[in-house]
Amino acid sequence: MGIESKCIMPLPYHDSDQREGIIRTEYKNLRSVSWWKSLGIDAVILYSWGAPKYTLIARAIHKAGLKLVIHMDFGGNLKPSKNASWLKIIKSPFVNIFRSLHLSYADVITTSPVAAESFRSHILYGEKIASKVFNMPAPVSTNFHLLPNIEKEIKVVCVGRWSDDKGDQVKRPLFMINVAKEIIERDSMVQVEIYGKIGDKVKERYEKLSQNIKNRIHLMGYALNHTLPEIYNKAQVAICTSRSESTHIASAEAMCCGCSLVVPPRPTLKILHWYTTQNSGSIAAEDTPESMAMAVITELQMWREGKRCAEHIANCWQPIFHVNQAIKQIFK
């Protein structure tokens, strides 16, 4: 857009860090009104997710007279889940109080309409916070679009981290491979491609599958970001098998390339349920591999019957996900 911009990050540097285009400073400066004024800038996009621990940074930017855009990678869940620990339940009201204070310093909040509705209906946020929300849930590069001369194939893609690490269990890698198996068993034409780091547990589960099934489930491994648009352009359906997500950029990228989406019916995936609106996908009836597979089969049938259209899906979601279109709304 021709607007000069740089990334601001706290010290220390790490050996592998990029040095160009980044302003590094002591963390205490991020809480200093005078330091922000000294930069001579007009606006800040703060990736703080509204977290209370960053409230003093938001306050300093606001007090310095700079336009403040707070980005929230946020699915709209303001209350702890039914299975939350007692400590999280006790802390929840206090977190919301301080998050509300944090967001009060923003001129603009970039997140989803699902989150905006949650703010609007919550006593601690209300219309004052909801009115600041601009619809930019998952900023996606404009590289993700429909490519010429590529036709959709009877193909399903899964993109994510499928490692064995405890912290990655939110992606549910074994659930994902079981979904893939169920899809293959129900449709004799479909191919399933799985991209991302593959953990040993997924590999072990895969090796136990029959050869006929393995012939149509492809563990593709890690894919460089610039290769993904062509991958999505060739697929009809993308699936998310996660336990929870705030926005899920992989799904947003796929939809910008005209894929329809299938997701589980989990309350912690409310934002992805919104992604399936506008004839863009389906929510499984139950959170099981069998039900997820049936939803995918339904989607594939919709494609065969001409009830899903890549151009329609891409045209609906690119204005929402493409970062350049969203930013133009903010910096008019």
mmCIF file of C-alpha atoms in Angstrom:
data_model
loop_
_atom_site.group_PDB
_atom_site.id
_atom_site.type_symbol
_atom_site.label_atom_id
_atom_site.label_comp_id
_atom_site.label_asym_id
_atom_site.label_seq_id
_atom_site.Cartn_x
_atom_site.Cartn_y
_atom_site.Cartn_z
ATOM 1 C CA MET A 1 0.000 0.000 0.000
ATOM 2 C CA GLY A 2 3.066 2.248 0.099
ATOM 3 C CA ILE A 3 2.946 2.683 3.873
ATOM 4 C CA GLU A 4 6.379 2.340 5.460
ATOM 5 C CA SER A 5 6.237 -0.255 8.201
ATOM 6 C CA LYS A 6 8.563 -2.144 10.510
ATOM 7 C CA CYS A 7 8.261 -4.883 13.085
ATOM 8 C CA ILE A 8 8.931 -3.956 16.721
ATOM 9 C CA MET A 9 10.118 -6.716 19.043
ATOM 10 C CA PRO A 10 11.704 -6.865 22.493
ATOM 11 C CA LEU A 11 15.311 -7.853 23.050
ATOM 12 C CA PRO A 12 17.259 -10.096 23.235
ATOM 13 C CA TYR A 13 18.261 -11.094 19.712
ATOM 14 C CA HIS A 14 18.728 -14.771 18.948
ATOM 15 C CA ASP A 15 21.387 -15.970 16.541
ATOM 16 C CA SER A 16 18.862 -17.042 13.893
ATOM 17 C CA ASP A 17 16.767 -13.839 14.042
ATOM 18 C CA GLN A 18 16.197 -11.621 11.050
ATOM 19 C CA ARG A 19 17.828 -8.216 11.647
ATOM 20 C CA GLU A 20 16.537 -6.071 8.773
ATOM 21 C CA GLY A 21 13.237 -4.209 9.069
ATOM 22 C CA ILE A 22 12.976 -4.880 12.811
ATOM 23 C CA ILE A 23 13.239 -2.426 15.682
ATOM 24 C CA ARG A 24 14.578 -4.205 18.785
ATOM 25 C CA THR A 25 14.264 -2.594 22.186
ATOM 26 C CA GLU A 26 14.238 -3.350 25.902
ATOM 27 C CA TYR A 27 10.889 -4.732 27.003
ATOM 28 C CA LYS A 28 10.393 -1.863 29.471
ATOM 29 C CA ASN A 29 10.351 0.600 26.549
ATOM 30 C CA LEU A 30 7.204 -1.028 25.179
ATOM 31 C CA ARG A 31 5.431 0.287 28.288
ATOM 32 C CA SER A 32 6.877 3.812 27.898
ATOM 33 C CA VAL A 33 4.739 6.622 26.468
ATOM 34 C CA SER A 34 7.805 8.729 25.700
ATOM 35 C CA TRP A 35 9.515 5.859 23.845
ATOM 36 C CA TRP A 36 6.516 5.369 21.539
ATOM 37 C CA LYS A 37 6.370 9.120 20.906
ATOM 38 C CA SER A 38 10.079 9.137 20.010
ATOM 39 C CA LEU A 39 9.508 6.801 17.045
ATOM 40 C CA GLY A 40 7.613 9.451 15.066
ATOM 41 C CA ILE A 41 5.092 6.916 13.749
ATOM 42 C CA ASP A 42 1.362 7.136 13.047
ATOM 43 C CA ALA A 43 -0.062 3.773 14.052
ATOM 44 C CA VAL A 44 0.692 0.428 15.667
ATOM 45 C CA ILE A 45 -0.783 -3.001 14.973
ATOM 46 C CA LEU A 46 -0.357 -4.795 18.290
ATOM 47 C CA TYR A 47 -0.466 -8.589 18.314
ATOM 48 C CA SER A 48 -1.515 -8.862 21.938
ATOM 49 C CA TRP A 49 -4.725 -10.916 21.603
ATOM 50 C CA GLY A 50 -6.181 -8.625 24.271
ATOM 51 C CA ALA A 51 -4.093 -10.470 26.873
ATOM 52 C CA PRO A 52 -4.089 -8.644 30.255
ATOM 53 C CA LYS A 53 -0.306 -9.013 30.623
ATOM 54 C CA TYR A 54 0.118 -6.631 27.655
ATOM 55 C CA THR A 55 -2.342 -3.988 28.867
ATOM 56 C CA LEU A 56 0.406 -1.533 29.868
ATOM 57 C CA ILE A 57 1.789 -1.696 26.311
ATOM 58 C CA ALA A 58 -1.625 -0.907 24.846
ATOM 59 C CA ARG A 59 -2.038 1.934 27.334
ATOM 60 C CA ALA A 60 1.374 3.444 26.453
ATOM 61 C CA ILE A 61 0.614 3.391 22.708
ATOM 62 C CA HIS A 62 -2.779 4.994 23.325
ATOM 63 C CA LYS A 63 -1.324 7.670 25.614
ATOM 64 C CA ALA A 64 1.326 8.451 22.985
ATOM 65 C CA GLY A 65 -1.469 9.514 20.637
ATOM 66 C CA LEU A 66 -0.911 6.746 18.071
ATOM 67 C CA LYS A 67 -3.697 4.903 16.289
ATOM 68 C CA LEU A 68 -3.850 1.490 17.911
ATOM 69 C CA VAL A 69 -5.013 -1.644 16.103
ATOM 70 C CA ILE A 70 -5.180 -4.706 18.377
ATOM 71 C CA HIS A 71 -5.271 -8.063 16.622
ATOM 72 C CA MET A 72 -7.039 -10.943 18.342
ATOM 73 C CA ASP A 73 -6.501 -14.461 17.070
ATOM 74 C CA PHE A 74 -9.651 -15.336 18.969
ATOM 75 C CA GLY A 75 -12.532 -17.756 18.526
ATOM 76 C CA GLY A 76 -14.984 -15.852 20.714
ATOM 77 C CA ASN A 77 -14.959 -18.083 23.798
ATOM 78 C CA LEU A 78 -15.100 -15.720 26.780
ATOM 79 C CA LYS A 79 -16.161 -18.341 29.295
ATOM 80 C CA PRO A 80 -14.124 -21.359 30.436
ATOM 81 C CA SER A 81 -15.169 -24.707 28.980
ATOM 82 C CA LYS A 82 -17.122 -27.252 30.993
ATOM 83 C CA ASN A 83 -13.950 -29.292 31.446
ATOM 84 C CA ALA A 84 -11.792 -26.354 32.583
ATOM 85 C CA SER A 85 -9.842 -26.568 35.832
ATOM 86 C CA TRP A 86 -11.255 -24.893 38.940
ATOM 87 C CA LEU A 87 -8.378 -22.399 38.836
ATOM 88 C CA LYS A 88 -9.255 -21.338 35.286
ATOM 89 C CA ILE A 89 -12.926 -20.960 36.274
ATOM 90 C CA ILE A 90 -12.005 -18.749 39.242
ATOM 91 C CA LYS A 91 -9.615 -16.640 37.138
ATOM 92 C CA SER A 92 -12.031 -16.169 34.217
ATOM 93 C CA PRO A 93 -13.968 -13.082 35.519
ATOM 94 C CA PHE A 94 -10.707 -11.311 36.369
ATOM 95 C CA VAL A 95 -9.212 -12.134 32.962
ATOM 96 C CA ASN A 96 -12.287 -10.652 31.275
ATOM 97 C CA ILE A 97 -12.141 -7.507 33.419
ATOM 98 C CA PHE A 98 -8.525 -6.834 32.484
ATOM 99 C CA ARG A 99 -9.000 -7.881 28.847
ATOM 100 C CA SER A 100 -11.869 -5.399 28.589
ATOM 101 C CA LEU A 101 -9.580 -2.663 29.954
ATOM 102 C CA HIS A 102 -6.865 -3.657 27.488
ATOM 103 C CA LEU A 103 -9.253 -3.504 24.510
ATOM 104 C CA SER A 104 -10.661 -0.150 25.636
ATOM 105 C CA TYR A 105 -7.371 1.460 24.501
ATOM 106 C CA ALA A 106 -7.827 0.221 20.906
ATOM 107 C CA ASP A 107 -9.119 2.319 18.034
ATOM 108 C CA VAL A 108 -9.662 -0.846 16.009
ATOM 109 C CA ILE A 109 -9.841 -4.538 16.971
ATOM 110 C CA THR A 110 -9.211 -7.008 14.167
ATOM 111 C CA THR A 111 -10.903 -10.349 14.784
ATOM 112 C CA SER A 112 -14.033 -12.188 13.660
ATOM 113 C CA PRO A 113 -17.767 -11.371 13.766
ATOM 114 C CA VAL A 114 -18.102 -14.425 16.020
ATOM 115 C CA ALA A 115 -15.847 -12.694 18.552
ATOM 116 C CA ALA A 116 -17.682 -9.394 18.064
ATOM 117 C CA GLU A 117 -20.987 -11.050 18.939
ATOM 118 C CA SER A 118 -19.417 -12.577 22.054
ATOM 119 C CA PHE A 119 -18.236 -9.126 23.148
ATOM 120 C CA ARG A 120 -21.647 -7.638 22.442
ATOM 121 C CA SER A 121 -23.469 -10.184 24.599
ATOM 122 C CA HIS A 122 -21.030 -10.063 27.546
ATOM 123 C CA ILE A 123 -21.680 -7.681 30.420
ATOM 124 C CA LEU A 124 -17.992 -6.669 30.709
ATOM 125 C CA TYR A 125 -17.510 -5.755 27.025
ATOM 126 C CA GLY A 126 -20.755 -4.735 25.340
ATOM 127 C CA GLU A 127 -21.305 -2.578 22.292
ATOM 128 C CA LYS A 128 -18.477 -0.182 23.178
ATOM 129 C CA ILE A 129 -15.901 -2.909 22.476
ATOM 130 C CA ALA A 130 -17.896 -4.735 19.772
ATOM 131 C CA SER A 131 -18.273 -1.520 17.742
ATOM 132 C CA LYS A 132 -14.481 -1.359 17.298
ATOM 133 C CA VAL A 133 -14.264 -4.790 15.641
ATOM 134 C CA PHE A 134 -13.165 -5.046 12.018
ATOM 135 C CA ASN A 135 -13.603 -8.372 10.291
ATOM 136 C CA MET A 136 -10.084 -9.766 9.865
ATOM 137 C CA PRO A 137 -9.965 -13.098 11.725
ATOM 138 C CA ALA A 138 -7.033 -14.728 9.903
ATOM 139 C CA PRO A 139 -4.830 -12.508 7.711
ATOM 140 C CA VAL A 140 -3.952 -14.477 4.570
ATOM 141 C CA SER A 141 -1.506 -13.607 1.804
ATOM 142 C CA THR A 142 -2.971 -12.688 -1.581
ATOM 143 C CA ASN A 143 -0.892 -15.578 -2.994
ATOM 144 C CA PHE A 144 -3.812 -17.777 -1.945
ATOM 145 C CA HIS A 145 -6.282 -17.432 -4.800
ATOM 146 C CA LEU A 146 -7.675 -19.402 -7.717
ATOM 147 C CA LEU A 147 -4.943 -20.265 -10.207
ATOM 148 C CA PRO A 148 -5.576 -20.454 -13.960
ATOM 149 C CA ASN A 149 -5.703 -23.776 -15.796
ATOM 150 C CA ILE A 150 -5.972 -25.905 -12.640
ATOM 151 C CA GLU A 151 -9.072 -28.038 -12.221
ATOM 152 C CA LYS A 152 -10.383 -29.383 -8.943
ATOM 153 C CA GLU A 153 -9.757 -33.087 -8.396
ATOM 154 C CA ILE A 154 -11.594 -35.548 -6.153
ATOM 155 C CA LYS A 155 -9.139 -34.797 -3.400
ATOM 156 C CA VAL A 156 -9.205 -33.926 0.312
ATOM 157 C CA VAL A 157 -6.352 -32.059 2.007
ATOM 158 C CA CYS A 158 -5.304 -31.810 5.656
ATOM 159 C CA VAL A 159 -2.647 -29.249 6.598
ATOM 160 C CA GLY A 160 -1.189 -28.918 10.077
ATOM 161 C CA ARG A 161 1.372 -30.096 12.623
ATOM 162 C CA TRP A 162 0.878 -33.803 13.091
ATOM 163 C CA SER A 163 3.721 -34.334 15.548
ATOM 164 C CA ASP A 164 3.717 -36.364 18.761
ATOM 165 C CA ASP A 165 4.486 -33.381 21.007
ATOM 166 C CA LYS A 166 2.066 -32.916 23.880
ATOM 167 C CA GLY A 167 1.600 -29.262 22.930
ATOM 168 C CA ASP A 168 0.445 -30.257 19.440
ATOM 169 C CA GLN A 169 -2.327 -32.580 20.579
ATOM 170 C CA VAL A 170 -4.796 -29.790 19.877
ATOM 171 C CA LYS A 171 -4.454 -30.857 16.209
ATOM 172 C CA ARG A 172 -5.406 -34.460 17.121
ATOM 173 C CA PRO A 173 -3.086 -36.223 14.644
ATOM 174 C CA LEU A 174 -4.391 -39.747 15.343
ATOM 175 C CA PHE A 175 -7.980 -38.526 15.013
ATOM 176 C CA MET A 176 -6.976 -37.000 11.668
ATOM 177 C CA ILE A 177 -5.492 -40.229 10.281
ATOM 178 C CA ASN A 178 -8.594 -42.136 11.419
ATOM 179 C CA VAL A 179 -10.788 -39.612 9.600
ATOM 180 C CA ALA A 180 -8.694 -40.118 6.458
ATOM 181 C CA LYS A 181 -9.139 -43.897 6.719
ATOM 182 C CA GLU A 182 -12.910 -43.570 7.086
ATOM 183 C CA ILE A 183 -13.095 -41.256 4.061
ATOM 184 C CA ILE A 184 -11.197 -43.713 1.855
ATOM 185 C CA GLU A 185 -13.429 -46.602 2.948
ATOM 186 C CA ARG A 186 -16.563 -44.663 1.954
ATOM 187 C CA ASP A 187 -15.522 -43.295 -1.451
ATOM 188 C CA SER A 188 -13.679 -45.348 -4.077
ATOM 189 C CA MET A 189 -12.524 -42.290 -6.053
ATOM 190 C CA VAL A 190 -11.144 -39.892 -3.459
ATOM 191 C CA GLN A 191 -7.496 -39.252 -2.613
ATOM 192 C CA VAL A 192 -6.424 -37.773 0.754
ATOM 193 C CA GLU A 193 -3.222 -35.719 1.039
ATOM 194 C CA ILE A 194 -1.762 -34.879 4.455
ATOM 195 C CA TYR A 195 0.756 -32.025 4.686
ATOM 196 C CA GLY A 196 2.881 -31.002 7.654
ATOM 197 C CA LYS A 197 5.325 -32.557 10.085
ATOM 198 C CA ILE A 198 4.341 -36.194 10.575
ATOM 199 C CA GLY A 199 4.957 -37.711 13.998
ATOM 200 C CA ASP A 200 5.898 -41.315 14.698
ATOM 201 C CA LYS A 201 2.456 -42.160 16.097
ATOM 202 C CA VAL A 202 0.759 -41.125 12.849
ATOM 203 C CA LYS A 203 3.317 -43.123 10.852
ATOM 204 C CA GLU A 204 2.723 -46.192 13.038
ATOM 205 C CA ARG A 205 -1.064 -45.883 12.612
ATOM 206 C CA TYR A 206 -0.625 -45.398 8.866
ATOM 207 C CA GLU A 207 1.529 -48.517 8.505
ATOM 208 C CA LYS A 208 -1.215 -50.613 10.111
ATOM 209 C CA LEU A 209 -3.702 -49.659 7.398
ATOM 210 C CA SER A 210 -4.405 -52.034 4.531
ATOM 211 C CA GLN A 211 -2.398 -51.456 1.365
ATOM 212 C CA ASN A 212 -5.546 -50.496 -0.588
ATOM 213 C CA ILE A 213 -6.193 -47.659 1.857
ATOM 214 C CA LYS A 214 -2.548 -46.572 2.033
ATOM 215 C CA ASN A 215 -2.513 -46.282 -1.760
ATOM 216 C CA ARG A 216 -4.957 -43.367 -1.499
ATOM 217 C CA ILE A 217 -3.738 -41.666 1.711
ATOM 218 C CA HIS A 218 -0.563 -39.739 1.005
ATOM 219 C CA LEU A 219 1.700 -38.506 3.825
ATOM 220 C CA MET A 220 3.278 -35.581 1.971
ATOM 221 C CA GLY A 221 5.314 -34.131 4.853
ATOM 222 C CA TYR A 222 6.209 -30.479 5.339
ATOM 223 C CA ALA A 223 5.197 -28.148 2.500
ATOM 224 C CA LEU A 224 6.749 -24.740 1.904
ATOM 225 C CA ASN A 225 4.173 -21.984 2.106
ATOM 226 C CA HIS A 226 4.583 -20.896 -1.513
ATOM 227 C CA THR A 227 3.642 -24.422 -2.701
ATOM 228 C CA LEU A 228 0.322 -24.515 -0.844
ATOM 229 C CA PRO A 229 -1.813 -22.435 -3.279
ATOM 230 C CA GLU A 230 -1.422 -25.048 -6.027
ATOM 231 C CA ILE A 231 -2.124 -27.841 -3.537
ATOM 232 C CA TYR A 232 -5.356 -26.173 -2.407
ATOM 233 C CA ASN A 233 -6.371 -25.354 -5.982
ATOM 234 C CA LYS A 234 -6.307 -29.040 -6.874
ATOM 235 C CA ALA A 235 -8.407 -30.122 -3.878
ATOM 236 C CA GLN A 236 -12.159 -29.928 -3.452
ATOM 237 C CA VAL A 237 -12.324 -30.274 0.334
ATOM 238 C CA ALA A 238 -10.123 -29.201 3.237
ATOM 239 C CA ILE A 239 -10.682 -30.616 6.716
ATOM 240 C CA CYS A 240 -9.845 -29.373 10.194
ATOM 241 C CA THR A 241 -9.750 -32.070 12.871
ATOM 242 C CA SER A 242 -8.548 -29.891 15.756
ATOM 243 C CA ARG A 243 -9.783 -30.021 19.327
ATOM 244 C CA SER A 244 -9.928 -26.207 19.368
ATOM 245 C CA GLU A 245 -8.774 -23.287 17.218
ATOM 246 C CA SER A 246 -8.898 -19.527 17.487
ATOM 247 C CA THR A 247 -8.993 -18.864 13.734
ATOM 248 C CA HIS A 248 -7.115 -21.613 11.821
ATOM 249 C CA ILE A 249 -5.168 -20.002 9.000
ATOM 250 C CA ALA A 250 -4.791 -23.265 7.034
ATOM 251 C CA SER A 251 -8.570 -23.406 6.541
ATOM 252 C CA ALA A 252 -8.691 -19.728 5.571
ATOM 253 C CA GLU A 253 -5.937 -20.255 2.990
ATOM 254 C CA ALA A 254 -7.749 -23.264 1.521
ATOM 255 C CA MET A 255 -11.022 -21.368 1.201
ATOM 256 C CA CYS A 256 -9.306 -18.478 -0.591
ATOM 257 C CA CYS A 257 -8.298 -21.154 -3.131
ATOM 258 C CA GLY A 258 -11.885 -22.366 -3.513
ATOM 259 C CA CYS A 259 -11.917 -25.400 -1.178
ATOM 260 C CA SER A 260 -14.985 -26.202 0.876
ATOM 261 C CA LEU A 261 -14.411 -27.033 4.537
ATOM 262 C CA VAL A 262 -15.434 -29.797 6.932
ATOM 263 C CA VAL A 263 -15.048 -29.312 10.712
ATOM 264 C CA PRO A 264 -16.135 -31.124 13.902
ATOM 265 C CA PRO A 265 -19.133 -29.825 15.919
ATOM 266 C CA ARG A 266 -17.006 -28.680 18.866
ATOM 267 C CA PRO A 267 -17.955 -25.497 20.825
ATOM 268 C CA THR A 268 -14.263 -24.538 20.786
ATOM 269 C CA LEU A 269 -14.406 -24.314 16.976
ATOM 270 C CA LYS A 270 -17.159 -21.699 16.725
ATOM 271 C CA ILE A 271 -15.219 -19.552 14.292
ATOM 272 C CA LEU A 272 -14.717 -22.488 11.917
ATOM 273 C CA HIS A 273 -18.425 -23.180 12.042
ATOM 274 C CA TRP A 274 -18.845 -19.651 10.670
ATOM 275 C CA TYR A 275 -16.344 -20.538 7.913
ATOM 276 C CA THR A 276 -18.788 -23.187 6.649
ATOM 277 C CA THR A 277 -21.543 -20.629 5.961
ATOM 278 C CA GLN A 278 -22.284 -19.190 2.499
ATOM 279 C CA ASN A 279 -22.345 -22.658 0.881
ATOM 280 C CA SER A 280 -18.710 -23.120 1.836
ATOM 281 C CA GLY A 281 -18.698 -26.341 3.845
ATOM 282 C CA SER A 282 -20.242 -28.617 6.448
ATOM 283 C CA ILE A 283 -20.168 -29.263 10.195
ATOM 284 C CA ALA A 284 -20.063 -32.959 11.098
ATOM 285 C CA ALA A 285 -23.001 -34.286 13.115
ATOM 286 C CA GLU A 286 -20.722 -35.774 15.784
ATOM 287 C CA ASP A 287 -17.108 -35.425 16.856
ATOM 288 C CA THR A 288 -16.086 -38.858 15.600
ATOM 289 C CA PRO A 289 -13.969 -40.032 12.645
ATOM 290 C CA GLU A 290 -17.027 -41.756 11.159
ATOM 291 C CA SER A 291 -19.177 -38.626 11.327
ATOM 292 C CA MET A 292 -16.385 -36.418 9.980
ATOM 293 C CA ALA A 293 -15.941 -38.825 7.070
ATOM 294 C CA MET A 294 -19.676 -38.782 6.307
ATOM 295 C CA ALA A 295 -19.588 -34.962 6.212
ATOM 296 C CA VAL A 296 -16.668 -35.116 3.762
ATOM 297 C CA ILE A 297 -18.540 -37.620 1.578
ATOM 298 C CA THR A 298 -21.520 -35.242 1.578
ATOM 299 C CA GLU A 299 -19.232 -32.402 0.480
ATOM 300 C CA LEU A 300 -17.747 -34.498 -2.324
ATOM 301 C CA GLN A 301 -21.254 -35.316 -3.519
ATOM 302 C CA MET A 302 -22.130 -31.610 -3.463
ATOM 303 C CA TRP A 303 -19.139 -30.986 -5.729
ATOM 304 C CA ARG A 304 -20.279 -33.748 -8.108
ATOM 305 C CA GLU A 305 -23.767 -32.257 -8.264
ATOM 306 C CA GLY A 306 -22.491 -28.735 -8.924
ATOM 307 C CA LYS A 307 -23.690 -27.463 -5.527
ATOM 308 C CA ARG A 308 -20.202 -26.329 -4.542
ATOM 309 C CA CYS A 309 -18.349 -23.774 -6.641
ATOM 310 C CA ALA A 310 -14.689 -22.829 -6.251
ATOM 311 C CA GLU A 311 -15.241 -19.326 -7.645
ATOM 312 C CA HIS A 312 -18.127 -18.688 -5.259
ATOM 313 C CA ILE A 313 -16.176 -19.848 -2.197
ATOM 314 C CA ALA A 314 -13.048 -17.887 -3.123
ATOM 315 C CA ASN A 315 -15.029 -14.729 -3.919
ATOM 316 C CA CYS A 316 -16.906 -14.943 -0.596
ATOM 317 C CA TRP A 317 -13.857 -15.342 1.628
ATOM 318 C CA GLN A 318 -11.003 -13.520 -0.072
ATOM 319 C CA PRO A 319 -12.403 -10.098 0.920
ATOM 320 C CA ILE A 320 -12.510 -11.329 4.532
ATOM 321 C CA PHE A 321 -9.199 -13.187 4.726
ATOM 322 C CA HIS A 322 -6.926 -11.380 2.248
ATOM 323 C CA VAL A 323 -4.843 -9.060 4.365
ATOM 324 C CA ASN A 324 -4.577 -6.265 1.797
ATOM 325 C CA GLN A 325 -8.354 -5.875 1.571
ATOM 326 C CA ALA A 326 -8.788 -5.902 5.334
ATOM 327 C CA ILE A 327 -5.971 -3.400 5.923
ATOM 328 C CA LYS A 328 -7.495 -0.955 3.406
ATOM 329 C CA GLN A 329 -10.619 -0.856 5.567
ATOM 330 C CA ILE A 330 -8.552 0.071 8.619
ATOM 331 C CA PHE A 331 -6.135 2.590 7.108
ATOM 332 C CA LYS A 332 -8.512 4.482 4.834
#
